[in-house]
Tab-separated table of C-alpha atoms in Angstrom:
chain	number	residue	atom	x	y	z
I	1	UNK	CA	0.000	0.000	0.000
I	2	UNK	CA	1.406	3.400	-0.948
I	3	UNK	CA	1.364	6.596	1.099
I	4	UNK	CA	-1.230	8.009	-1.258
I	5	UNK	CA	-3.704	5.188	-0.848
I	6	UNK	CA	-3.140	5.213	2.905
I	7	UNK	CA	-4.311	8.797	2.965
I	8	UNK	CA	-7.321	8.315	0.747
I	9	UNK	CA	-8.820	5.027	1.866
I	10	UNK	CA	-11.376	4.982	4.694
I	11	UNK	CA	-10.190	4.016	8.196
I	12	UNK	CA	-9.496	0.336	8.707
I	13	UNK	CA	-9.127	-2.030	11.582
I	14	UNK	CA	-5.685	-2.516	13.136
I	15	UNK	CA	-5.384	-6.038	11.715
I	16	UNK	CA	-5.562	-4.778	8.114
I	17	UNK	CA	-2.815	-2.156	8.403
I	18	UNK	CA	0.279	-2.563	6.241
I	19	UNK	CA	3.758	-1.631	7.441
I	20	UNK	CA	3.609	1.460	5.240
I	21	UNK	CA	0.431	2.576	7.011
I	22	UNK	CA	2.041	1.856	10.379
I	23	UNK	CA	5.019	4.068	9.564
I	24	UNK	CA	2.614	6.812	8.488
I	25	UNK	CA	0.811	6.443	11.826
I	26	UNK	CA	4.175	6.871	13.556
I	27	UNK	CA	4.702	10.076	11.588
I	28	UNK	CA	1.272	11.285	12.668
I	29	UNK	CA	1.977	10.532	16.341
I	30	UNK	CA	5.322	12.302	16.091
I	31	UNK	CA	3.575	15.315	14.537
I	32	UNK	CA	1.177	15.483	17.499
I	33	UNK	CA	4.021	15.208	20.010
I	34	UNK	CA	6.065	17.779	18.094
I	35	UNK	CA	3.173	20.251	18.229
I	36	UNK	CA	3.127	19.840	22.003
I	37	UNK	CA	6.911	20.204	22.378
I	38	UNK	CA	7.019	23.275	20.148
I	39	UNK	CA	4.110	25.027	21.834
I	40	UNK	CA	5.443	24.227	25.287
I	41	UNK	CA	8.653	26.118	24.491
I	42	UNK	CA	7.855	28.878	21.978
I	43	UNK	CA	6.756	31.381	24.629
I	44	UNK	CA	10.193	31.184	26.270
I	45	UNK	CA	11.397	33.275	23.343
I	46	UNK	CA	8.185	35.000	22.246
I	47	UNK	CA	6.964	36.300	25.626
I	48	UNK	CA	8.760	39.707	25.667
I	49	UNK	CA	7.649	40.487	22.099
I	50	UNK	CA	4.044	39.500	22.886
I	51	UNK	CA	4.008	41.752	25.955
I	52	UNK	CA	5.443	44.664	23.965
I	53	UNK	CA	2.633	44.245	21.434
I	54	UNK	CA	-0.524	43.609	23.484
I	55	UNK	CA	0.560	44.507	27.013
I	56	UNK	CA	0.055	42.379	30.075
I	57	UNK	CA	3.448	43.018	31.648
I	58	UNK	CA	5.057	40.577	34.061
I	59	UNK	CA	1.771	38.825	34.726
I	60	UNK	CA	1.349	37.764	31.084
I	61	UNK	CA	4.963	36.587	30.851
I	62	UNK	CA	4.364	34.323	33.852
I	63	UNK	CA	0.987	33.022	32.638
I	64	UNK	CA	1.992	32.247	29.035
I	65	UNK	CA	3.918	29.108	29.935
I	66	UNK	CA	2.090	28.295	33.164
I	67	UNK	CA	-1.423	28.236	31.695
I	68	UNK	CA	-0.416	25.695	29.048
I	69	UNK	CA	1.564	23.456	31.398
I	70	UNK	CA	-0.996	23.473	34.204
I	71	UNK	CA	-3.918	22.550	31.954
I	72	UNK	CA	-1.819	19.827	30.352
I	73	UNK	CA	-0.669	18.449	33.711
I	74	UNK	CA	-4.096	18.399	35.351
I	75	UNK	CA	-5.800	16.620	32.450
I	76	UNK	CA	-3.038	14.335	31.171
I	77	UNK	CA	-3.974	11.238	33.193
I	78	UNK	CA	-7.671	11.853	32.558
I	79	UNK	CA	-6.939	12.128	28.835
I	80	UNK	CA	-5.393	8.666	28.775
I	81	UNK	CA	-8.355	7.111	30.559
I	82	UNK	CA	-10.849	8.861	28.299
I	83	UNK	CA	-9.057	7.262	25.363
I	84	UNK	CA	-9.473	3.841	26.970
I	85	UNK	CA	-13.158	4.537	27.600
I	86	UNK	CA	-14.237	6.067	24.292
I	87	UNK	CA	-11.501	4.974	21.904
I	88	UNK	CA	-8.081	6.470	21.156
I	89	UNK	CA	-8.973	7.413	17.577
I	90	UNK	CA	-11.936	9.540	18.696
I	91	UNK	CA	-9.932	11.300	21.414
I	92	UNK	CA	-6.999	11.857	19.045
I	93	UNK	CA	-9.300	13.611	16.564
I	94	UNK	CA	-10.970	15.693	19.279
I	95	UNK	CA	-7.593	16.629	20.753
I	96	UNK	CA	-6.079	17.610	17.406
I	97	UNK	CA	-9.128	19.658	16.380
I	98	UNK	CA	-9.315	21.474	19.715
I	99	UNK	CA	-5.579	22.141	19.807
I	100	UNK	CA	-5.682	23.574	16.285
I	101	UNK	CA	-8.669	25.817	17.051
I	102	UNK	CA	-7.101	27.052	20.298
I	103	UNK	CA	-3.880	27.829	18.410
I	104	UNK	CA	-5.865	30.008	15.998
I	105	UNK	CA	-7.445	31.887	18.911
I	106	UNK	CA	-4.010	32.352	20.500
I	107	UNK	CA	-2.519	33.689	17.288
I	108	UNK	CA	-5.404	36.133	16.763
I	109	UNK	CA	-5.817	37.227	20.410
I	110	UNK	CA	-6.197	41.007	20.733
I	111	UNK	CA	-5.561	41.116	24.495
I	112	UNK	CA	-3.674	39.233	27.226
I	113	UNK	CA	-6.747	37.658	28.871
I	114	UNK	CA	-7.918	35.876	25.723
I	115	UNK	CA	-4.366	34.742	24.959
I	116	UNK	CA	-3.962	33.150	28.402
I	117	UNK	CA	-7.328	31.385	28.046
I	118	UNK	CA	-6.305	30.124	24.594
I	119	UNK	CA	-3.023	28.820	26.003
I	120	UNK	CA	-4.914	26.940	28.730
I	121	UNK	CA	-7.304	25.459	26.150
I	122	UNK	CA	-4.306	24.421	24.030
I	123	UNK	CA	-2.907	22.559	27.028
I	124	UNK	CA	-6.257	20.947	27.805
I	125	UNK	CA	-6.764	19.584	24.291
I	126	UNK	CA	-3.087	18.619	24.167
I	127	UNK	CA	-3.738	16.469	27.247
I	128	UNK	CA	-6.472	14.660	25.299
I	129	UNK	CA	-4.262	14.295	22.220
I	130	UNK	CA	-0.837	13.212	23.479
I	131	UNK	CA	-1.681	10.022	25.452
I	132	UNK	CA	-3.595	8.520	22.526
I	133	UNK	CA	-0.622	8.260	20.178
I	134	UNK	CA	1.402	5.909	22.360
I	135	UNK	CA	-1.692	3.810	23.128
I	136	UNK	CA	-2.532	3.486	19.421
I	137	UNK	CA	1.019	2.420	18.615
I	138	UNK	CA	1.106	-0.111	21.459
I	139	UNK	CA	-2.118	-1.683	20.175
I	140	UNK	CA	-1.288	-1.752	16.468
I	141	UNK	CA	2.501	-2.068	16.074
I	142	UNK	CA	4.265	-5.448	16.144
I	143	UNK	CA	6.895	-5.670	18.900
I	144	UNK	CA	9.949	-5.282	16.633
I	145	UNK	CA	8.497	-2.221	14.949
I	146	UNK	CA	7.452	-0.718	18.291
I	147	UNK	CA	11.059	-0.833	19.521
I	148	UNK	CA	12.267	0.905	16.361
I	149	UNK	CA	9.545	3.543	16.745
I	150	UNK	CA	10.468	4.237	20.377
I	151	UNK	CA	14.113	4.666	19.375
I	152	UNK	CA	13.067	7.403	16.944
I	153	UNK	CA	11.108	9.374	19.531
I	154	UNK	CA	14.055	10.802	21.460
I	155	UNK	CA	16.047	12.275	18.552
I	156	UNK	CA	13.023	13.533	16.614
I	157	UNK	CA	11.330	15.135	19.611
I	158	UNK	CA	14.712	16.589	20.525
I	159	UNK	CA	14.692	18.331	17.150
I	160	UNK	CA	11.198	19.611	17.944
I	161	UNK	CA	12.468	20.957	21.257
I	162	UNK	CA	15.168	22.856	19.398
I	163	UNK	CA	12.695	23.865	16.715
I	164	UNK	CA	10.280	25.581	19.095
I	165	UNK	CA	12.511	28.415	20.332
I	166	UNK	CA	14.458	28.670	17.070
I	167	UNK	CA	11.218	28.856	15.079
I	168	UNK	CA	9.837	31.497	17.420
I	169	UNK	CA	12.979	33.597	17.240
I	170	UNK	CA	13.296	33.650	13.467
I	171	UNK	CA	9.563	33.988	12.793
I	172	UNK	CA	9.396	37.043	15.049
I	173	UNK	CA	12.513	38.577	13.493
I	174	UNK	CA	11.132	37.921	9.987
I	175	UNK	CA	7.854	39.687	10.907
I	176	UNK	CA	5.849	37.935	8.175
I	177	UNK	CA	3.095	40.228	6.894
I	178	UNK	CA	3.697	42.556	9.819
I	179	UNK	CA	2.184	39.897	12.123
I	180	UNK	CA	5.172	39.846	14.513
I	181	UNK	CA	4.693	36.954	17.006
I	182	UNK	CA	1.320	35.725	15.769
I	183	UNK	CA	2.581	33.220	13.129
I	184	UNK	CA	4.275	31.337	16.003
I	185	UNK	CA	0.792	30.055	16.885
I	186	UNK	CA	-0.914	30.356	13.502
I	187	UNK	CA	1.468	27.865	11.898
I	188	UNK	CA	-0.384	25.226	13.933
I	189	UNK	CA	-3.396	25.792	11.668
I	190	UNK	CA	-1.476	24.269	8.764
I	191	UNK	CA	0.072	21.457	10.797
I	192	UNK	CA	-3.175	20.748	12.653
I	193	UNK	CA	-5.275	20.498	9.492
I	194	UNK	CA	-2.698	18.137	7.960
I	195	UNK	CA	-2.784	16.084	11.160
I	196	UNK	CA	-6.569	15.927	11.208
I	197	UNK	CA	-6.798	14.884	7.572
I	198	UNK	CA	-4.176	12.179	8.056
I	199	UNK	CA	-5.766	10.934	11.294
I	200	UNK	CA	-9.202	10.479	9.753
I	201	UNK	CA	-7.675	8.366	6.979
I	202	UNK	CA	-4.957	6.484	8.830
I	203	UNK	CA	-6.061	5.658	12.353
I	204	UNK	CA	-7.900	2.341	12.739
I	205	UNK	CA	-11.364	2.356	14.235
I	206	UNK	CA	-11.329	1.179	17.837
I	207	UNK	CA	-14.956	1.740	18.872
I	208	UNK	CA	-15.431	-1.977	19.511
I	209	UNK	CA	-12.278	-2.336	21.629
I	210	UNK	CA	-13.039	0.754	23.743
I	211	UNK	CA	-13.762	-0.178	27.344
I	212	UNK	CA	-16.815	1.856	28.311
I	213	UNK	CA	-16.556	0.493	31.832
I	214	UNK	CA	-13.318	2.402	32.391
I	215	UNK	CA	-13.797	4.877	35.222
I	216	UNK	CA	-12.531	8.453	35.048
I	217	UNK	CA	-12.110	10.344	38.313
I	218	UNK	CA	-13.591	13.625	37.131
I	219	UNK	CA	-14.035	14.896	40.697
I	220	UNK	CA	-10.385	14.265	41.438
I	221	UNK	CA	-9.295	16.078	38.286
I	222	UNK	CA	-11.620	18.988	39.118
I	223	UNK	CA	-10.226	19.295	42.639
I	224	UNK	CA	-6.666	19.209	41.290
I	225	UNK	CA	-7.524	21.878	38.714
I	226	UNK	CA	-8.933	24.250	41.368
I	227	UNK	CA	-5.927	23.526	43.599
I	228	UNK	CA	-3.356	24.390	40.946
I	229	UNK	CA	-5.243	27.396	39.591
I	230	UNK	CA	-5.745	28.813	43.094
I	231	UNK	CA	-2.093	28.428	43.997
I	232	UNK	CA	-0.783	29.769	40.683
I	233	UNK	CA	-3.226	32.693	40.513
I	234	UNK	CA	-2.344	33.698	44.057
I	235	UNK	CA	1.395	33.424	43.419
I	236	UNK	CA	1.393	35.271	40.110
I	237	UNK	CA	-1.063	38.033	41.017
I	238	UNK	CA	0.405	38.533	44.480
I	239	UNK	CA	3.992	38.768	43.261
I	240	UNK	CA	3.020	41.092	40.417
I	241	UNK	CA	0.404	43.422	41.934
I	242	UNK	CA	0.923	43.031	45.665
I	243	UNK	CA	-0.398	40.645	48.305
I	244	UNK	CA	-4.018	41.748	48.384
I	245	UNK	CA	-7.002	39.929	49.865
I	246	UNK	CA	-7.658	38.451	46.396
I	247	UNK	CA	-4.214	36.884	45.976
I	248	UNK	CA	-4.024	35.646	49.574
I	249	UNK	CA	-7.569	34.295	49.342
I	250	UNK	CA	-6.663	32.480	46.131
I	251	UNK	CA	-3.708	30.823	47.848
I	252	UNK	CA	-5.965	29.796	50.737
I	253	UNK	CA	-8.468	28.251	48.320
I	254	UNK	CA	-5.643	26.361	46.613
I	255	UNK	CA	-4.417	24.929	49.923
I	256	UNK	CA	-7.958	23.968	50.981
I	257	UNK	CA	-8.646	22.167	47.710
I	258	UNK	CA	-5.288	20.420	47.947
I	259	UNK	CA	-6.576	18.857	51.169
I	260	UNK	CA	-9.805	17.868	49.437
I	261	UNK	CA	-7.846	16.373	46.549
I	262	UNK	CA	-5.702	14.325	48.962
I	263	UNK	CA	-8.860	13.056	50.693
I	264	UNK	CA	-10.350	12.153	47.313
I	265	UNK	CA	-7.288	10.115	46.395
I	266	UNK	CA	-7.672	8.070	49.591
I	267	UNK	CA	-11.391	7.413	49.183
I	268	UNK	CA	-12.096	7.245	45.416
I	269	UNK	CA	-12.654	3.800	43.896
I	270	UNK	CA	-10.240	4.550	41.040
I	271	UNK	CA	-8.179	7.631	42.022
I	272	UNK	CA	-5.804	9.523	39.747
I	273	UNK	CA	-2.899	8.434	41.963
I	274	UNK	CA	-3.204	5.032	43.623
I	275	UNK	CA	-2.718	5.376	47.414
I	276	UNK	CA	-0.348	2.399	47.402
I	277	UNK	CA	2.045	4.380	45.197
I	278	UNK	CA	2.398	7.091	47.822
I	279	UNK	CA	3.510	4.427	50.317
I	280	UNK	CA	6.354	3.445	47.995
I	281	UNK	CA	9.502	5.243	49.200
I	282	UNK	CA	11.259	5.128	45.838
I	283	UNK	CA	8.243	6.445	43.940
I	284	UNK	CA	7.514	9.309	46.353
I	285	UNK	CA	11.198	10.272	46.370
I	286	UNK	CA	11.128	10.383	42.565
I	287	UNK	CA	7.955	12.443	42.732
I	288	UNK	CA	9.620	14.927	45.104
I	289	UNK	CA	12.884	15.131	43.168
I	290	UNK	CA	11.115	15.370	39.812
I	291	UNK	CA	8.763	18.110	40.998
I	292	UNK	CA	11.589	20.285	42.327
I	293	UNK	CA	14.072	19.625	39.522
I	294	UNK	CA	11.655	20.053	36.619
I	295	UNK	CA	10.222	23.178	38.240
I	296	UNK	CA	13.571	24.831	38.784
I	297	UNK	CA	15.021	23.959	35.361
I	298	UNK	CA	11.851	25.108	33.597
I	299	UNK	CA	12.107	28.412	35.433
I	300	UNK	CA	15.820	28.703	34.674
I	301	UNK	CA	15.211	28.250	30.942
I	302	UNK	CA	12.598	31.014	30.986
I	303	UNK	CA	14.814	33.395	32.999
I	304	UNK	CA	17.833	32.904	30.730
I	305	UNK	CA	15.652	33.915	27.762
I	306	UNK	CA	14.343	36.970	29.608
I	307	UNK	CA	17.861	38.007	30.629
I	308	UNK	CA	19.140	37.723	27.048
I	309	UNK	CA	16.282	39.788	25.615
I	310	UNK	CA	15.500	42.315	28.331
I	311	UNK	CA	18.957	42.829	29.868
I	312	UNK	CA	21.373	42.090	27.024
I	313	UNK	CA	18.880	43.376	24.377
I	314	UNK	CA	19.343	40.387	22.092
I	315	UNK	CA	16.762	40.013	19.316
I	316	UNK	CA	14.394	37.025	19.435
I	317	UNK	CA	16.446	35.324	16.714
I	318	UNK	CA	19.736	35.901	18.521
I	319	UNK	CA	18.120	34.716	21.743
I	320	UNK	CA	17.044	31.505	20.019
I	321	UNK	CA	20.642	30.928	18.933
I	322	UNK	CA	21.836	31.777	22.428
I	323	UNK	CA	19.512	29.111	23.861
I	324	UNK	CA	20.537	26.524	21.259
I	325	UNK	CA	23.469	25.152	23.340
I	326	UNK	CA	21.013	24.330	26.134
I	327	UNK	CA	18.888	22.133	23.886
I	328	UNK	CA	21.926	20.556	22.229
I	329	UNK	CA	23.232	19.687	25.681
I	330	UNK	CA	19.899	18.111	26.598
I	331	UNK	CA	19.874	15.975	23.441
I	332	UNK	CA	23.511	14.837	23.806
I	333	UNK	CA	23.087	13.861	27.458
I	334	UNK	CA	19.677	12.253	26.943
I	335	UNK	CA	21.113	10.111	24.144
I	336	UNK	CA	24.104	9.091	26.243
I	337	UNK	CA	21.823	8.487	29.220
I	338	UNK	CA	19.827	5.865	27.298
I	339	UNK	CA	23.014	3.796	27.024
I	340	UNK	CA	24.270	4.495	30.548
I	341	UNK	CA	21.052	4.314	32.573
I	342	UNK	CA	21.128	0.528	33.048
I	343	UNK	CA	24.751	0.667	34.263
I	344	UNK	CA	24.650	3.781	36.414
I	345	UNK	CA	21.076	3.769	37.751
I	346	UNK	CA	20.417	6.599	40.197
I	347	UNK	CA	24.067	7.668	39.945
I	348	UNK	CA	23.183	9.069	36.516
I	349	UNK	CA	20.661	11.407	38.172
I	350	UNK	CA	23.331	12.546	40.629
I	351	UNK	CA	25.762	13.238	37.787
I	352	UNK	CA	23.054	15.178	35.935
I	353	UNK	CA	22.219	17.339	38.916
I	354	UNK	CA	25.869	18.086	39.617
I	355	UNK	CA	26.337	19.082	35.953
I	356	UNK	CA	23.263	21.315	36.173
I	357	UNK	CA	24.668	22.985	39.285
I	358	UNK	CA	28.063	23.379	37.598
I	359	UNK	CA	26.427	25.035	34.593
I	360	UNK	CA	24.310	27.345	36.754
I	361	UNK	CA	27.387	28.149	38.860
I	362	UNK	CA	29.355	28.951	35.700
I	363	UNK	CA	26.533	31.247	34.559
I	364	UNK	CA	26.533	32.912	37.968
I	365	UNK	CA	30.294	33.540	37.783
I	366	UNK	CA	29.939	35.066	34.289
I	367	UNK	CA	27.106	37.365	35.396
I	368	UNK	CA	29.017	38.458	38.506
I	369	UNK	CA	32.273	39.145	36.658
I	370	UNK	CA	31.015	40.533	33.331
I	371	UNK	CA	27.534	41.860	34.144
I	372	UNK	CA	25.650	43.214	31.160
I	373	UNK	CA	28.759	43.181	28.978
I	374	UNK	CA	28.760	39.381	28.783
I	375	UNK	CA	28.346	38.065	25.235
I	376	UNK	CA	26.217	35.218	23.936
I	377	UNK	CA	29.410	33.412	22.905
I	378	UNK	CA	30.787	33.671	26.439
I	379	UNK	CA	27.545	32.271	27.856
I	380	UNK	CA	27.385	29.337	25.417
I	381	UNK	CA	29.649	26.867	27.321
I	382	UNK	CA	27.795	27.464	30.591
I	383	UNK	CA	24.408	27.095	28.885
I	384	UNK	CA	25.582	23.887	27.169
I	385	UNK	CA	26.841	22.459	30.479
I	386	UNK	CA	23.487	23.216	32.085
I	387	UNK	CA	21.742	21.435	29.217
I	388	UNK	CA	23.943	18.376	29.680
I	389	UNK	CA	22.841	18.168	33.309
I	390	UNK	CA	19.188	18.583	32.452
I	391	UNK	CA	19.359	15.968	29.699
I	392	UNK	CA	20.969	13.419	32.007
I	393	UNK	CA	18.090	13.817	34.465
I	394	UNK	CA	15.035	14.300	32.271
I	395	UNK	CA	14.424	10.691	31.310
I	396	UNK	CA	16.306	8.970	34.099
I	397	UNK	CA	14.587	10.458	37.173
I	398	UNK	CA	11.205	8.962	36.409
I	399	UNK	CA	12.498	5.708	34.921
I	400	UNK	CA	14.393	5.065	38.151
I	401	UNK	CA	11.436	6.170	40.298
I	402	UNK	CA	9.495	3.320	38.678
I	403	UNK	CA	12.172	0.781	39.608
I	404	UNK	CA	10.300	-0.695	42.606
I	405	UNK	CA	6.749	-0.354	41.251
I	406	UNK	CA	4.541	-3.430	40.902
I	407	UNK	CA	3.600	-4.193	37.267
I	408	UNK	CA	-0.106	-3.519	37.881
I	409	UNK	CA	0.765	-0.036	39.186
I	410	UNK	CA	3.100	0.902	36.325
I	411	UNK	CA	0.471	2.622	34.161
I	412	UNK	CA	-0.893	4.789	36.961
I	413	UNK	CA	2.613	5.587	38.228
I	414	UNK	CA	3.969	6.566	34.803
I	415	UNK	CA	0.938	8.726	34.036
I	416	UNK	CA	1.170	10.437	37.416
I	417	UNK	CA	4.855	11.223	36.957
I	418	UNK	CA	4.285	12.655	33.479
I	419	UNK	CA	1.486	14.863	34.824
I	420	UNK	CA	3.747	15.992	37.687
I	421	UNK	CA	6.389	16.968	35.138
I	422	UNK	CA	3.909	19.213	33.328
I	423	UNK	CA	2.657	20.752	36.575
I	424	UNK	CA	6.259	21.349	37.648
I	425	UNK	CA	6.927	23.175	34.370
I	426	UNK	CA	4.026	25.521	35.095
I	427	UNK	CA	4.985	26.071	38.726
I	428	UNK	CA	8.644	26.581	37.920
I	429	UNK	CA	8.215	29.039	35.074
I	430	UNK	CA	5.992	31.186	37.300
I	431	UNK	CA	8.049	30.898	40.488
I	432	UNK	CA	11.551	31.535	39.152
I	433	UNK	CA	10.356	34.388	36.917
I	434	UNK	CA	8.630	35.842	39.997
I	435	UNK	CA	12.001	35.865	41.768
I	436	UNK	CA	13.645	37.442	38.723
I	437	UNK	CA	11.102	40.233	38.312
I	438	UNK	CA	11.076	40.957	42.059
I	439	UNK	CA	14.754	41.925	41.917
I	440	UNK	CA	14.783	43.600	38.462
I	441	UNK	CA	14.280	47.085	40.031
I	442	UNK	CA	17.697	46.559	41.677
I	443	UNK	CA	19.231	45.802	38.287
I	444	UNK	CA	19.016	42.913	35.821
I	445	UNK	CA	22.415	41.570	36.889
I	446	UNK	CA	21.258	41.383	40.498
I	447	UNK	CA	17.976	39.755	39.459
I	448	UNK	CA	19.801	37.106	37.430
I	449	UNK	CA	22.247	36.514	40.273
I	450	UNK	CA	19.469	35.865	42.815
I	451	UNK	CA	17.572	33.651	40.350
I	452	UNK	CA	20.662	31.484	39.780
I	453	UNK	CA	21.283	31.216	43.523
I	454	UNK	CA	17.687	30.011	43.960
I	455	UNK	CA	18.205	27.423	41.197
I	456	UNK	CA	21.405	26.191	42.860
I	457	UNK	CA	19.766	26.023	46.287
I	458	UNK	CA	16.693	24.087	45.152
I	459	UNK	CA	18.780	21.646	43.104
I	460	UNK	CA	20.976	21.085	46.175
I	461	UNK	CA	17.848	20.247	48.198
I	462	UNK	CA	17.189	17.378	45.773
I	463	UNK	CA	20.556	15.708	46.346
I	464	UNK	CA	19.893	14.028	49.737
I	465	UNK	CA	16.631	12.547	48.423
I	466	UNK	CA	18.484	10.709	45.654
I	467	UNK	CA	19.602	8.068	48.177
I	468	UNK	CA	15.938	7.077	48.590
I	469	UNK	CA	15.447	6.359	44.879
I	470	UNK	CA	15.636	2.754	43.654
I	471	UNK	CA	19.200	1.893	42.620
I	472	UNK	CA	18.130	0.885	39.110
I	473	UNK	CA	15.340	1.652	36.689
I	474	UNK	CA	12.566	-0.855	36.056
I	475	UNK	CA	13.595	-3.424	33.445
I	476	UNK	CA	12.650	-2.226	29.989
I	477	UNK	CA	11.867	1.272	31.274
I	478	UNK	CA	11.855	4.059	28.785
I	479	UNK	CA	10.305	7.386	29.534
I	480	UNK	CA	8.942	8.703	26.261
């Protein structure tokens, strides 16, 4: 069967798919994941330009990344279970359509409020879309082909990670049609329509295999959503506009709903996080380490971009090039980590964190000695070293956290950790940028210095907890 006929024939059952069709499905799944990776990172570069155009100030800069990550994190586990209940093909189509429409709204937003809402809706539909791809592949691909497909994910999604900021930088500098930052989101209209067309023709029908008895803890997801929104709204609004009754009240609501969410997890018949997982020392240690490390590195990435653009006055395109060593470091270390993880186990996480601290310390020394006269070339080795540390940890932390998990808990544990990673990205981008902006009135160099000290301190807090992680990852683990 050729690529052309695969795109024009009606959907078939999994049993009738040729290898050509299976490879096309892999391309479709990679497209969906690439859309997520790109949109999760583009605002790191685009945020200052967006604020200069439509206003919103510090608050918008903090919400642009947080709104997307929080919606994605809250709904990610639910999205996977909805696919089991109603069929992955249906949820894939809904997710792709919603993500594409939300991207259009984001790209056409006339004001900050609508843009933040569109970013949250992007994340929500992304949470419906992303889990379906892996489930579809697991159901339809023969084992040998599945291994080959998984091996392609890391390098290709690494390119997407690079592509997000680089695309944003050069698109903004090019100023196509005088649209400035807007094509960064509007390009998803083209990619999304292609994805939808391909999905309707390629993905096998799975209505019969859908398990309508699958339970989805909607109450638990709702409580988690209110918890995270309350905490983030209070943090962002309080740090930006002052600690008023509104911001303090929002924090109080977030804490109260966190208690309700914890109670729900203990009493629900099928909770988002199985209570037995929280009794597992290795898993909870991985949860703690992952939450802190992903939060702080997400915030650091955002702050480096802000420092380059707002303090060093680099253009978006130059900023994208300045951030390129970070992503290259992540890809190099992640690739090496795949080969070393089975030999080094949790020691690989330790090495990664020490490299991250060395890179952040190097950045701190450059900022202290050179101030605003530091060049992008001078920063490149420190940024690359930081990326090496991040790459060594990104896949390995969670794979090792799953090392002592029972097989029947693996799905829930993996989904929970992935959701935590997304939530940490939202928390971190808001928290570390809050620190940065708080000290900007005292000078950008001082603000960057304090931000890097915070990154070093929080990473150091993670180090003692590494001894509680399982020594090795679960056999056959691969965090994709």
